[in-house]
XYZ file of C-alpha atoms in Angstrom:
750
model
C -176.812 -1.007 108.808
C -174.973 -3.610 106.742
C -171.527 -2.135 107.423
C -168.972 -1.846 110.002
C -166.631 0.500 111.587
C -163.351 -1.550 111.615
C -159.947 -1.234 113.352
C -157.232 -3.638 113.900
C -155.309 -4.318 117.157
C -151.821 -5.785 117.132
C -150.693 -7.885 119.946
C -147.455 -9.584 121.027
C -148.114 -12.421 123.388
C -151.445 -10.860 124.279
C -149.897 -7.419 124.958
C -151.479 -4.784 122.798
C -148.747 -2.841 121.002
C -150.696 -0.997 118.441
C -154.143 0.014 117.206
C -154.884 1.310 113.656
C -157.274 4.108 113.144
C -161.076 3.252 112.682
C -162.352 3.310 109.141
C -165.915 4.396 109.458
C -168.764 2.677 107.648
C -166.558 0.388 105.523
C -166.426 -3.210 104.804
C -163.191 -2.797 102.800
C -160.875 -0.741 104.912
C -157.475 0.503 103.908
C -155.254 1.222 106.858
C -151.778 1.440 105.242
C -150.192 1.611 108.630
C -146.669 0.326 109.371
C -145.138 -0.534 112.639
C -141.549 -1.363 113.605
C -141.557 -3.416 116.954
C -138.562 -4.078 119.093
C -139.299 -7.324 120.809
C -137.469 -9.707 123.307
C -135.967 -12.745 121.806
C -138.294 -14.974 123.570
C -141.566 -13.665 122.301
C -143.922 -16.391 121.177
C -146.611 -14.968 118.680
C -147.773 -11.915 116.919
C -151.714 -11.564 116.580
C -154.112 -9.235 114.736
C -157.627 -8.779 115.907
C -160.008 -7.012 113.549
C -162.664 -5.126 115.619
C -165.921 -3.280 114.938
C -166.007 -0.029 116.903
C -169.451 0.553 118.691
C -169.990 4.036 120.117
C -172.297 2.487 122.759
C -171.100 -0.771 124.587
C -168.347 -2.999 124.008
C -166.525 -3.249 120.573
C -167.240 -6.329 118.695
C -164.623 -8.905 117.527
C -164.896 -9.646 113.797
C -161.949 -12.096 113.606
C -158.395 -12.645 114.248
C -155.028 -13.884 112.824
C -152.338 -15.408 115.025
C -148.735 -15.866 113.614
C -146.276 -17.918 115.725
C -142.707 -16.620 115.641
C -141.632 -19.759 113.814
C -144.194 -19.056 111.050
C -142.919 -15.584 110.553
C -139.364 -16.458 110.881
C -139.533 -19.359 108.175
C -140.271 -16.742 105.571
C -136.832 -15.393 104.486
C -138.389 -12.319 102.858
C -141.319 -12.044 105.199
C -144.983 -12.601 104.826
C -146.864 -10.702 102.256
C -150.278 -11.982 101.520
C -154.008 -11.854 102.323
C -154.771 -14.207 105.355
C -158.211 -15.238 106.090
C -159.655 -14.322 109.484
C -160.671 -17.007 111.981
C -163.286 -16.960 114.609
C -162.265 -16.235 118.037
C -162.452 -19.379 120.306
C -162.446 -18.566 124.072
C -160.651 -21.864 124.716
C -157.776 -20.757 122.434
C -157.509 -17.202 123.798
C -155.263 -18.186 126.590
C -152.284 -16.279 128.167
C -149.971 -16.274 131.215
C -147.876 -18.783 133.043
C -148.075 -21.021 136.104
C -145.383 -21.625 138.769
C -145.290 -25.471 139.551
C -143.068 -28.050 141.178
C -143.696 -31.666 140.353
C -142.181 -34.614 142.189
C -142.552 -38.356 141.905
C -142.317 -39.770 145.387
C -141.697 -43.667 145.658
C -141.462 -45.772 148.862
C -142.222 -49.657 149.433
C -145.862 -48.908 150.062
C -147.049 -46.432 147.740
C -146.310 -44.170 144.818
C -147.360 -40.567 144.764
C -147.141 -37.721 142.312
C -146.847 -34.524 144.406
C -147.621 -31.225 142.613
C -147.089 -27.937 144.280
C -149.336 -25.519 142.596
C -147.581 -22.180 143.660
C -148.935 -19.328 141.734
C -149.915 -18.147 138.169
C -149.628 -14.702 136.467
C -151.139 -12.812 133.674
C -154.141 -15.080 133.173
C -156.715 -14.041 130.576
C -159.701 -11.864 131.921
C -162.849 -13.988 131.795
C -165.325 -11.919 133.910
C -166.738 -8.620 132.966
C -164.760 -6.878 135.913
C -161.553 -7.647 133.848
C -160.579 -10.423 136.236
C -161.127 -14.147 136.783
C -161.822 -16.580 139.614
C -159.048 -19.195 138.801
C -158.390 -22.585 140.100
C -155.936 -25.350 139.078
C -156.661 -29.141 138.286
C -153.907 -31.705 138.034
C -154.724 -34.831 136.073
C -152.813 -38.031 135.333
C -154.883 -41.080 133.742
C -157.994 -41.237 135.998
C -156.500 -39.349 138.884
C -157.275 -35.770 139.450
C -157.128 -33.005 142.347
C -158.166 -29.329 142.438
C -156.820 -26.304 144.250
C -159.071 -23.679 145.991
C -160.764 -21.042 143.987
C -159.279 -17.565 144.265
C -161.767 -14.955 143.480
C -161.098 -11.712 141.322
C -157.631 -12.093 140.359
C -155.373 -12.657 137.184
C -152.435 -13.273 139.459
C -153.581 -16.096 141.930
C -151.199 -17.125 144.792
C -152.318 -20.605 145.791
C -149.389 -22.184 147.540
C -151.217 -25.496 147.690
C -149.785 -29.147 147.363
C -151.845 -31.786 145.601
C -151.046 -35.412 145.699
C -152.167 -38.205 143.273
C -151.686 -41.841 144.587
C -150.624 -43.930 141.632
C -150.786 -47.656 140.917
C -147.348 -49.331 140.552
C -148.236 -50.438 136.801
C -148.711 -46.677 136.070
C -145.198 -46.005 136.391
C -144.213 -47.750 133.136
C -146.923 -45.781 131.186
C -145.867 -43.122 128.608
C -148.661 -40.782 129.861
C -148.889 -36.963 130.353
C -149.421 -35.030 133.444
C -151.653 -32.158 132.744
C -152.254 -29.069 134.967
C -155.236 -27.085 133.860
C -156.410 -23.692 134.875
C -159.974 -22.624 134.904
C -162.122 -19.552 135.771
C -164.987 -20.626 138.183
C -168.396 -19.281 137.399
C -171.307 -19.730 139.679
C -173.803 -19.698 136.883
C -172.975 -21.630 133.705
C -170.001 -23.654 132.821
C -166.308 -22.728 133.887
C -164.025 -21.113 131.306
C -160.885 -22.506 130.174
C -157.656 -20.451 131.175
C -154.937 -22.712 129.720
C -152.882 -25.844 130.331
C -149.508 -27.277 130.833
C -148.650 -30.752 129.620
C -145.630 -32.582 131.098
C -144.570 -35.871 129.773
C -144.466 -38.558 132.687
C -141.182 -39.690 131.312
C -139.606 -36.319 132.536
C -140.275 -37.214 136.046
C -138.431 -40.310 135.661
C -135.290 -38.526 134.549
C -135.767 -35.523 136.977
C -137.481 -36.464 140.079
C -138.006 -32.730 141.004
C -139.386 -30.489 138.243
C -139.778 -26.861 139.176
C -140.364 -23.677 137.287
C -142.568 -21.160 135.310
C -144.559 -22.982 132.437
C -146.414 -21.066 129.673
C -150.073 -21.987 129.551
C -151.272 -23.424 126.181
C -154.563 -23.493 124.525
C -156.731 -26.610 124.383
C -155.457 -27.377 120.972
C -158.457 -27.132 118.949
C -157.351 -26.385 115.485
C -158.440 -22.797 114.269
C -161.185 -23.080 111.839
C -160.563 -21.038 108.706
C -163.968 -19.630 108.037
C -163.125 -19.735 104.297
C -163.009 -16.079 104.101
C -166.741 -15.620 105.246
C -165.317 -13.337 108.152
C -163.093 -11.527 105.653
C -159.332 -11.356 105.116
C -156.439 -9.157 106.104
C -153.667 -8.081 103.757
C -150.389 -8.421 105.970
C -146.826 -7.559 105.379
C -144.760 -9.036 108.213
C -141.105 -9.600 108.398
C -139.038 -10.725 111.411
C -135.458 -9.583 111.562
C -133.643 -11.462 114.191
C -130.194 -10.355 115.335
C -127.556 -11.308 117.960
C -125.585 -8.234 118.731
C -121.838 -8.749 119.471
C -119.594 -6.472 121.641
C -118.671 -3.109 119.952
C -115.027 -4.145 119.282
C -116.146 -6.617 116.681
C -117.757 -3.812 114.586
C -114.909 -1.468 114.682
C -113.169 -2.733 111.335
C -116.441 -2.232 109.481
C -117.235 1.055 111.032
C -113.593 2.122 109.892
C -114.289 1.093 106.426
C -117.470 2.982 106.127
C -115.783 6.223 107.771
C -113.085 5.933 105.438
C -115.323 5.815 102.400
C -116.469 9.239 103.019
C -113.611 11.179 104.749
C -110.982 10.157 102.338
C -112.479 9.154 98.970
C -110.116 8.999 96.059
C -112.184 8.920 92.842
C -115.786 8.704 92.758
C -115.594 5.614 90.495
C -113.427 3.745 92.956
C -114.656 0.866 94.883
C -115.447 1.373 98.623
C -117.358 -0.164 101.434
C -120.396 1.997 100.410
C -120.270 1.110 96.725
C -120.015 -2.463 97.477
C -122.947 -2.139 99.851
C -124.922 -0.359 97.126
C -124.210 -3.326 94.728
C -125.644 -6.009 96.969
C -128.646 -3.925 98.389
C -131.938 -5.378 97.056
C -134.908 -3.175 96.311
C -136.891 -4.578 99.361
C -133.992 -3.686 101.753
C -132.727 -0.488 100.309
C -134.981 1.679 102.539
C -133.839 -0.162 105.858
C -130.193 -0.025 104.684
C -130.599 3.663 103.808
C -132.050 4.505 107.271
C -129.314 2.380 108.999
C -126.527 4.193 107.274
C -128.055 7.472 108.045
C -127.995 6.544 111.655
C -124.368 5.193 111.521
C -123.008 8.559 109.918
C -125.218 10.670 112.286
C -123.645 8.903 115.256
C -120.148 9.339 113.662
C -120.764 13.003 112.971
C -120.377 12.392 109.270
C -123.855 12.403 107.822
C -123.129 15.387 105.430
C -119.942 13.796 103.866
C -121.938 10.578 103.567
C -124.759 12.097 101.891
C -122.343 14.082 99.594
C -120.466 10.907 98.662
C -123.670 9.199 97.520
C -125.234 12.242 95.757
C -122.044 13.067 93.887
C -121.938 9.501 92.485
C -125.468 9.890 91.582
C -125.041 13.124 89.811
C -121.899 12.154 87.965
C -123.756 8.995 86.688
C -126.757 11.085 85.380
C -126.756 12.584 82.047
C -130.397 13.757 81.564
C -130.998 16.265 84.241
C -134.748 15.403 84.018
C -134.130 11.904 85.528
C -131.853 13.166 88.415
C -132.978 11.451 91.781
C -136.085 10.150 90.117
C -135.216 6.636 90.839
C -135.361 4.770 94.209
C -131.510 4.583 94.612
C -129.543 4.189 97.595
C -128.744 8.066 97.514
C -132.512 8.974 96.997
C -133.603 6.753 99.915
C -130.734 8.126 102.246
C -131.703 11.770 101.619
C -135.331 10.747 102.333
C -134.648 9.032 105.539
C -132.195 11.651 106.552
C -134.978 14.247 106.259
C -137.201 12.034 108.422
C -134.414 11.489 111.130
C -133.318 15.116 111.578
C -136.282 16.935 110.302
C -139.352 15.470 111.755
C -139.778 18.173 114.574
C -139.237 20.876 112.032
C -141.983 19.371 109.708
C -144.227 19.404 112.640
C -143.742 22.947 113.497
C -144.246 23.991 109.954
C -147.253 21.755 108.962
C -149.086 21.094 112.011
C -151.161 24.224 112.571
C -152.450 23.994 108.851
C -153.164 20.211 109.011
C -155.271 20.819 112.270
C -157.016 23.555 110.501
C -157.888 21.454 107.552
C -159.222 18.462 109.761
C -161.248 20.748 112.039
C -162.964 22.654 109.107
C -164.007 19.463 107.066
C -164.867 21.429 104.078
C -166.369 19.604 101.021
C -163.809 20.425 98.182
C -163.785 19.093 94.719
C -162.251 20.240 91.462
C -162.772 17.344 89.191
C -166.249 17.630 87.585
C -166.581 13.952 87.308
C -166.401 13.655 91.019
C -168.472 16.442 92.264
C -171.331 15.134 94.214
C -174.237 17.775 94.710
C -175.785 15.755 97.318
C -172.897 16.219 99.468
C -172.668 19.906 98.810
C -176.145 20.639 100.283
C -174.638 20.344 103.643
C -172.482 23.539 103.150
C -175.275 25.751 101.919
C -178.395 26.873 103.750
C -179.813 28.229 100.300
C -180.793 24.942 98.898
C -179.329 23.253 96.094
C -176.019 24.498 94.639
C -174.613 24.200 91.193
C -171.443 22.572 89.997
C -169.987 25.988 89.247
C -170.597 27.233 92.979
C -168.948 24.137 94.398
C -166.133 24.462 92.104
C -165.562 28.239 92.854
C -165.831 27.626 96.683
C -163.471 24.708 96.286
C -160.996 26.838 94.560
C -161.301 29.674 97.135
C -160.644 27.231 99.863
C -157.726 25.487 98.217
C -156.060 28.762 97.273
C -156.474 29.725 101.085
C -154.929 26.470 102.125
C -152.023 26.298 99.725
C -151.213 29.934 100.148
C -150.902 29.349 103.988
C -148.818 26.163 103.467
C -146.443 27.766 101.093
C -145.964 30.845 103.268
C -145.373 28.649 106.199
C -142.661 26.647 104.339
C -140.748 29.669 102.731
C -140.817 31.425 105.994
C -139.150 28.585 107.904
C -135.508 29.004 106.811
C -134.480 29.709 110.426
C -136.358 26.645 111.783
C -134.844 24.253 109.336
C -132.119 22.110 111.161
C -128.638 23.393 110.158
C -127.466 19.807 109.178
C -130.298 19.699 106.614
C -129.343 23.077 105.249
C -125.741 22.105 104.835
C -126.536 18.833 103.128
C -128.894 20.681 100.758
C -126.015 23.344 100.247
C -123.648 20.458 99.218
C -126.348 18.963 96.930
C -126.746 22.307 95.133
C -123.031 22.609 94.554
C -122.681 19.046 93.039
C -125.552 19.560 90.659
C -124.521 23.026 89.733
C -121.034 21.627 88.874
C -122.535 18.749 86.785
C -125.179 20.693 84.907
C -123.593 24.156 84.488
C -125.239 25.007 81.065
C -127.495 27.931 80.956
C -130.428 25.879 79.800
C -130.069 23.785 83.053
C -130.240 26.808 85.251
C -133.342 25.368 87.439
C -131.788 21.945 87.775
C -129.925 22.949 91.095
C -133.123 24.045 92.452
C -135.227 21.210 91.162
C -132.712 18.621 93.047
C -133.310 20.186 96.497
C -137.092 20.947 95.793
C -137.603 17.392 94.690
C -136.499 16.185 97.939
C -137.876 18.885 100.145
C -141.359 19.224 98.594
C -141.972 15.975 96.751
C -140.462 13.462 99.188
C -140.913 15.361 102.640
C -143.777 17.757 102.748
C -146.134 16.499 100.197
C -146.393 12.994 101.653
C -146.891 14.462 104.988
C -149.927 16.434 103.714
C -151.150 13.257 101.993
C -150.980 11.052 104.937
C -150.575 13.024 108.194
C -151.054 10.197 110.462
C -147.951 8.304 109.054
C -145.823 11.457 110.030
C -147.381 11.580 113.469
C -149.254 14.854 112.485
C -152.607 13.401 113.583
C -153.584 10.388 115.609
C -156.338 9.285 113.212
C -156.539 8.874 109.382
C -158.564 11.526 107.656
C -162.211 11.001 106.822
C -163.070 10.645 103.041
C -163.734 14.402 102.570
C -160.669 15.466 104.255
C -158.557 13.004 102.572
C -159.787 14.450 99.216
C -158.714 17.952 100.296
C -155.191 16.685 101.461
C -154.741 14.909 98.289
C -155.599 17.866 96.101
C -153.261 20.025 98.174
C -150.426 17.370 97.965
C -150.724 17.396 94.209
C -150.473 21.278 94.263
C -147.443 21.281 96.414
C -145.699 18.611 94.159
C -146.305 21.172 91.268
C -144.852 23.881 93.469
C -141.848 21.591 94.171
C -141.521 21.084 90.277
C -141.236 24.929 89.978
C -144.511 24.812 87.792
C -142.489 23.318 84.886
C -144.909 20.678 84.079
C -148.314 22.703 84.528
C -150.869 21.957 81.866
C -149.235 18.914 80.371
C -150.914 16.310 82.434
C -154.405 14.965 82.278
C -155.807 16.759 85.346
C -156.525 20.022 83.548
C -159.255 20.586 86.104
C -156.436 21.578 88.550
C -155.815 24.633 86.274
C -157.512 27.281 88.647
C -154.567 26.465 91.010
C -151.873 27.188 88.378
C -151.729 30.886 88.817
C -151.025 30.619 92.552
C -148.395 27.854 91.821
C -146.609 29.920 89.181
C -146.713 32.955 91.515
C -145.000 30.952 94.202
C -141.865 29.813 92.116
C -140.101 33.041 92.634
C -140.542 32.931 96.556
C -139.643 29.104 96.582
C -136.378 29.835 94.505
C -135.623 32.737 97.055
C -136.388 30.275 99.965
C -133.997 27.716 98.537
C -131.305 30.303 98.006
C -131.631 31.428 101.773
C -131.756 27.755 102.864
C -128.274 27.027 101.631
C -126.785 30.217 102.626
C -125.208 28.713 105.721
C -121.540 28.331 106.732
C -120.411 24.720 106.215
C -118.652 24.680 109.545
C -121.711 25.349 111.486
C -122.645 21.755 111.608
C -119.741 20.803 113.853
C -120.978 23.385 116.456
C -124.659 22.081 116.574
C -126.157 18.721 117.368
C -126.896 16.753 114.161
C -129.604 14.710 115.950
C -131.031 17.492 118.061
C -133.898 15.415 119.450
C -131.547 13.505 121.545
C -129.922 16.408 123.280
C -130.879 16.772 127.030
C -132.332 20.238 126.293
C -134.658 19.162 123.484
C -138.043 17.356 124.127
C -138.407 13.957 122.671
C -142.065 13.823 123.306
C -144.619 16.164 125.006
C -148.470 16.626 125.602
C -151.357 16.702 127.975
C -151.980 13.562 130.010
C -153.767 12.938 133.249
C -151.619 12.178 136.423
C -152.554 10.273 139.676
C -150.105 9.929 142.580
C -149.905 6.626 144.025
C -149.717 7.709 147.464
C -152.846 9.521 148.940
C -156.199 8.596 150.365
C -158.530 8.953 147.342
C -156.882 6.140 145.259
C -160.313 5.112 143.755
C -161.539 8.379 142.685
C -161.557 8.987 139.036
C -161.297 12.587 139.799
C -157.950 12.107 141.446
C -156.591 11.941 137.787
C -155.617 15.672 137.039
C -154.761 16.971 133.623
C -151.036 17.917 133.432
C -148.588 18.901 130.505
C -145.851 16.476 130.279
C -142.212 16.839 128.649
C -139.966 14.029 128.112
C -136.265 14.493 127.375
C -133.338 12.086 127.570
C -132.592 13.229 131.131
C -136.192 14.059 132.798
C -139.891 13.340 132.750
C -141.448 16.722 133.891
C -144.803 17.942 134.139
C -146.695 21.142 135.050
C -150.304 22.468 135.046
C -150.057 24.108 131.564
C -147.285 24.379 128.984
C -146.584 27.872 130.137
C -146.586 27.163 133.761
C -143.478 28.529 135.475
C -142.937 25.760 138.121
C -142.271 22.241 136.870
C -142.029 18.749 138.869
C -139.546 16.481 137.206
C -138.194 12.821 137.557
C -134.792 11.901 136.579
C -134.694 9.388 133.816
C -131.901 7.683 135.412
C -134.176 6.878 138.469
C -136.770 5.045 136.201
C -136.704 1.237 136.919
C -140.099 0.251 135.009
C -142.592 1.702 132.578
C -145.698 -0.426 132.482
C -149.477 -0.869 131.604
C -152.031 -0.686 134.491
C -155.000 -3.071 134.616
C -158.301 -1.469 133.936
C -159.778 -2.814 137.037
C -157.291 -0.806 139.281
C -158.902 2.553 138.670
C -161.947 1.567 136.696
C -160.130 3.563 133.846
C -158.653 2.553 130.529
C -155.243 3.462 128.972
C -153.443 4.020 132.326
C -149.549 3.515 132.687
C -147.259 3.543 135.652
C -143.671 4.988 135.827
C -141.780 3.166 138.655
C -138.761 5.122 140.135
C -136.210 4.201 142.836
C -134.761 6.763 145.128
C -131.236 6.815 146.534
C -132.358 4.840 149.662
C -133.734 2.072 147.408
C -137.487 3.019 148.042
C -139.790 2.588 145.008
C -142.249 5.167 144.007
C -145.049 4.806 141.261
C -146.733 7.596 139.288
C -149.857 6.631 137.487
C -150.641 8.418 134.301
C -153.729 8.187 132.007
C -153.540 8.600 128.099
C -156.413 9.428 125.836
C -156.372 6.319 123.812
C -154.343 3.062 123.264
C -152.141 4.456 120.598
C -151.133 7.587 122.915
C -150.434 4.915 125.643
C -148.083 2.790 123.495
C -146.225 5.836 122.181
C -145.709 7.242 125.691
C -144.666 3.642 127.102
C -142.291 3.232 124.144
C -140.616 6.665 124.465
C -139.994 6.442 128.176
C -138.684 2.810 127.817
C -136.223 4.041 124.970
C -134.802 6.950 127.035
C -134.320 4.686 129.983
C -133.310 1.510 128.218
C -129.514 1.721 129.601
C -130.647 2.273 133.245
C -128.828 -0.134 135.503
C -131.807 -0.847 138.170
C -134.542 -2.039 135.970
C -137.001 -4.237 137.591
C -137.608 -7.699 136.418
C -141.294 -7.603 137.775
C -144.117 -5.235 138.841
C -147.702 -4.925 139.906
C -150.109 -4.237 137.101
C -152.708 -3.270 139.857
C -152.786 -0.699 142.624
C -152.366 -1.096 146.300
C -155.655 0.004 147.905
C -157.707 -1.183 150.893
C -154.833 -2.805 152.239
C -153.962 -5.160 149.232
C -152.959 -5.228 145.710
C -155.742 -5.335 143.223
C -153.794 -7.585 140.996
C -152.510 -10.424 143.172
C -154.398 -9.670 146.299
C -150.996 -9.671 148.348
C -151.320 -7.601 151.492
C -147.466 -6.314 151.596
C -147.203 -3.031 149.652
C -143.504 -3.982 149.069
C -144.015 -7.550 147.874
C -142.216 -8.437 144.678
C -144.330 -7.781 141.561
C -146.606 -10.412 140.352
C -146.056 -9.779 136.571
C -143.044 -9.702 134.342
C -141.944 -6.211 133.021
C -141.921 -5.500 129.258
C -138.947 -3.088 128.907
C -137.815 -4.792 125.905
C -141.167 -4.185 123.956
C -140.961 -0.873 122.156
C -142.239 0.742 118.966
C -139.682 1.785 116.529
C -139.870 5.155 114.933
C -137.819 8.136 113.604
C -136.857 9.233 117.251
C -135.353 5.830 118.026
C -132.044 6.430 119.852
C -128.757 5.802 117.888
C -127.448 2.259 118.480
C -124.230 1.888 116.546
C -123.856 -1.977 117.176
C -127.326 -2.790 116.086
C -126.869 -0.638 113.151
C -123.518 -1.955 111.975
C -124.751 -5.555 112.483
C -127.572 -4.657 110.057
C -125.093 -3.479 107.355
C -122.635 -6.437 108.028
C -125.589 -8.911 107.442
C -126.306 -7.261 104.251
C -122.671 -7.558 102.920
C -122.567 -11.206 104.177
C -125.761 -11.889 102.111
C -123.977 -10.448 98.990
C -120.657 -12.305 99.763
C -120.675 -14.518 96.650
C -121.499 -11.707 94.213
C -118.685 -9.448 95.775
C -116.186 -12.281 95.746
C -116.859 -12.933 92.150
C -116.502 -9.558 91.151
C -113.451 -8.388 93.237
C -111.597 -11.458 94.032
C -111.839 -13.439 91.000
C -110.947 -10.743 88.521
C -108.209 -11.368 85.953
C -104.791 -9.960 87.016
C -104.888 -7.399 84.262
C -107.948 -6.091 85.738
C -106.786 -5.467 89.218
C -105.771 -2.000 89.947
C -104.144 -0.525 92.907
C -106.976 1.946 93.338
C -109.214 -0.543 94.940
C -108.852 0.386 98.671
C -111.330 -2.300 100.129
C -110.229 -5.958 100.588
C -112.829 -8.510 101.108
C -112.020 -11.469 103.345
C -115.361 -13.431 103.271
C -113.901 -16.098 105.632
C -113.543 -13.795 108.579
C -116.543 -12.293 110.057
C -118.005 -11.503 113.497
C -119.413 -14.251 115.649
């Protein structure tokens, strides 16, 4: 067809951690998706594979990009560029580790190199069944020896000793001992699975060398296809932090707390004002989110926002420019709404967003963009005129917009109390600064600017980025969402700028926008009609309270124990709820009886190999009872993104559990042996390493004060010279007693 249906897979050391949406029939796809990955310090590479989705058969690989940890880390501000895709070379697509013991044996008669090939794990699948038939080969100079072949496993246990008899003169050579792993094929050539190279000199220094060694590719340089395969626009930044014990961060926490609980004058210096001075445009959003989390943890998020907003309001002379820039206060309010209001946003918008996606109406108001060829699909009466398309579009948009506005203005009681109190404080500060009668609307615009323009409108425009949908909208639905987002922005602006822009074709929606102004103002008045003290009585971060669900939805459950382990019908549809204390499930959301697993019993949450059940997107939750017995529950998800989200969510709530397992079985125990490593003993130690440190970061991440304070500390440290110049090198006459913060740039954690 001359086109593709591309999507992108993100891998960390060959573990899939994210998959973008598919962009159908497009050779120039735009994804616009952003992922925050929490990774272990020892990860090696980040790779991106661009795939072409096929509804029948396997998806095709278009090309890939692999970035080593060192390559990403060498870019201080991160990578932001177009990168050409390279071809996928099977000899370079290696993964896993091999457990070896090498020993140089010398006696008067002969010299032997003894290599114990013990086992390997996480080898690349080379066969259509998702496994391999691995064997190992030891090579030194012209000597070589091979292990036996172990069929159908990516986790072979050889336990074999291979010996190479060397000539005396070879002892002085600067050669390399190579251990290669291959996949045996009955027909055709064997497939390369990886290699380990050990300098012979190491065996002179360490007579017995034993351990797990990472398998490496053959070393063929990846050929840049010169852009023939296409290119991928990437923005990647690696932030590597070593977190110290909490006691080291207490002085900085104290300064941050003191800034908002006992401010003297707005213009005085504080830890927060200094932080704002050294925060760059690129880092402002991260800093804002970090500060929101710190103050949420301290129970001081309202005073924090009030402090920043008061400074912003007092520095603004023209009410038309209030909060229009991406200042720290604007970003902090934006991130605050996401942190505490995402569940609220879902409750208000999701039914309407789902309706728009399901109906897939062709809607267009711009006469220059009306395509009559596309409109025939919506009429059985033959061709339709532009006027008819426009009339039907206006009717549908009015219906959608009315429903959205009604849902929002009727949501006062659903809005988190902490959001309402924050908006109440904002309303008060704006009213004090702009008290003139002609500025009557400014106090409303300040709140609606955040509420509508920075929260609800962006969620309508790109529902996937707010987890309202699993996939991006198609072209037709995207246009509908764009028109609705534009209209809702006008609602947020209280209709004050209607008719002044270039898009006069939006005029049919102006009456409904203007009619909504009174109800929006009434909604905002009710929103801020709340007792300030109520915040201390309710959780500011409700999503982390035991009674509140972090994640929920239908999944398919399979119990590990039972006779019909192979049957695909053994996976039964169940509704799951995850809180910080339990993972529970029932037949339906309304079912009275629930089964539950205490989160404190969880000791691993991992993927399951496809060949274990001949099913994709299966994960396992391993728990340990009071007697030390392990129990496994297998759960199937609809697609890889749902799998990653559930893996991440359960790993986060169990991250501080004390009995986490270092290894697990990625297969299932059936027919008397594990499908992964072929071991017979059900209780044998896992054959693969667990990945509990790999999680997806999102708005529901648990608060971690030490990590967050380290981020702020690092930002201050980077601006140390600027702060020293301004605050420590001032002329004596300029030094005043009102400055409460002292900077000692020579003393810092670690």
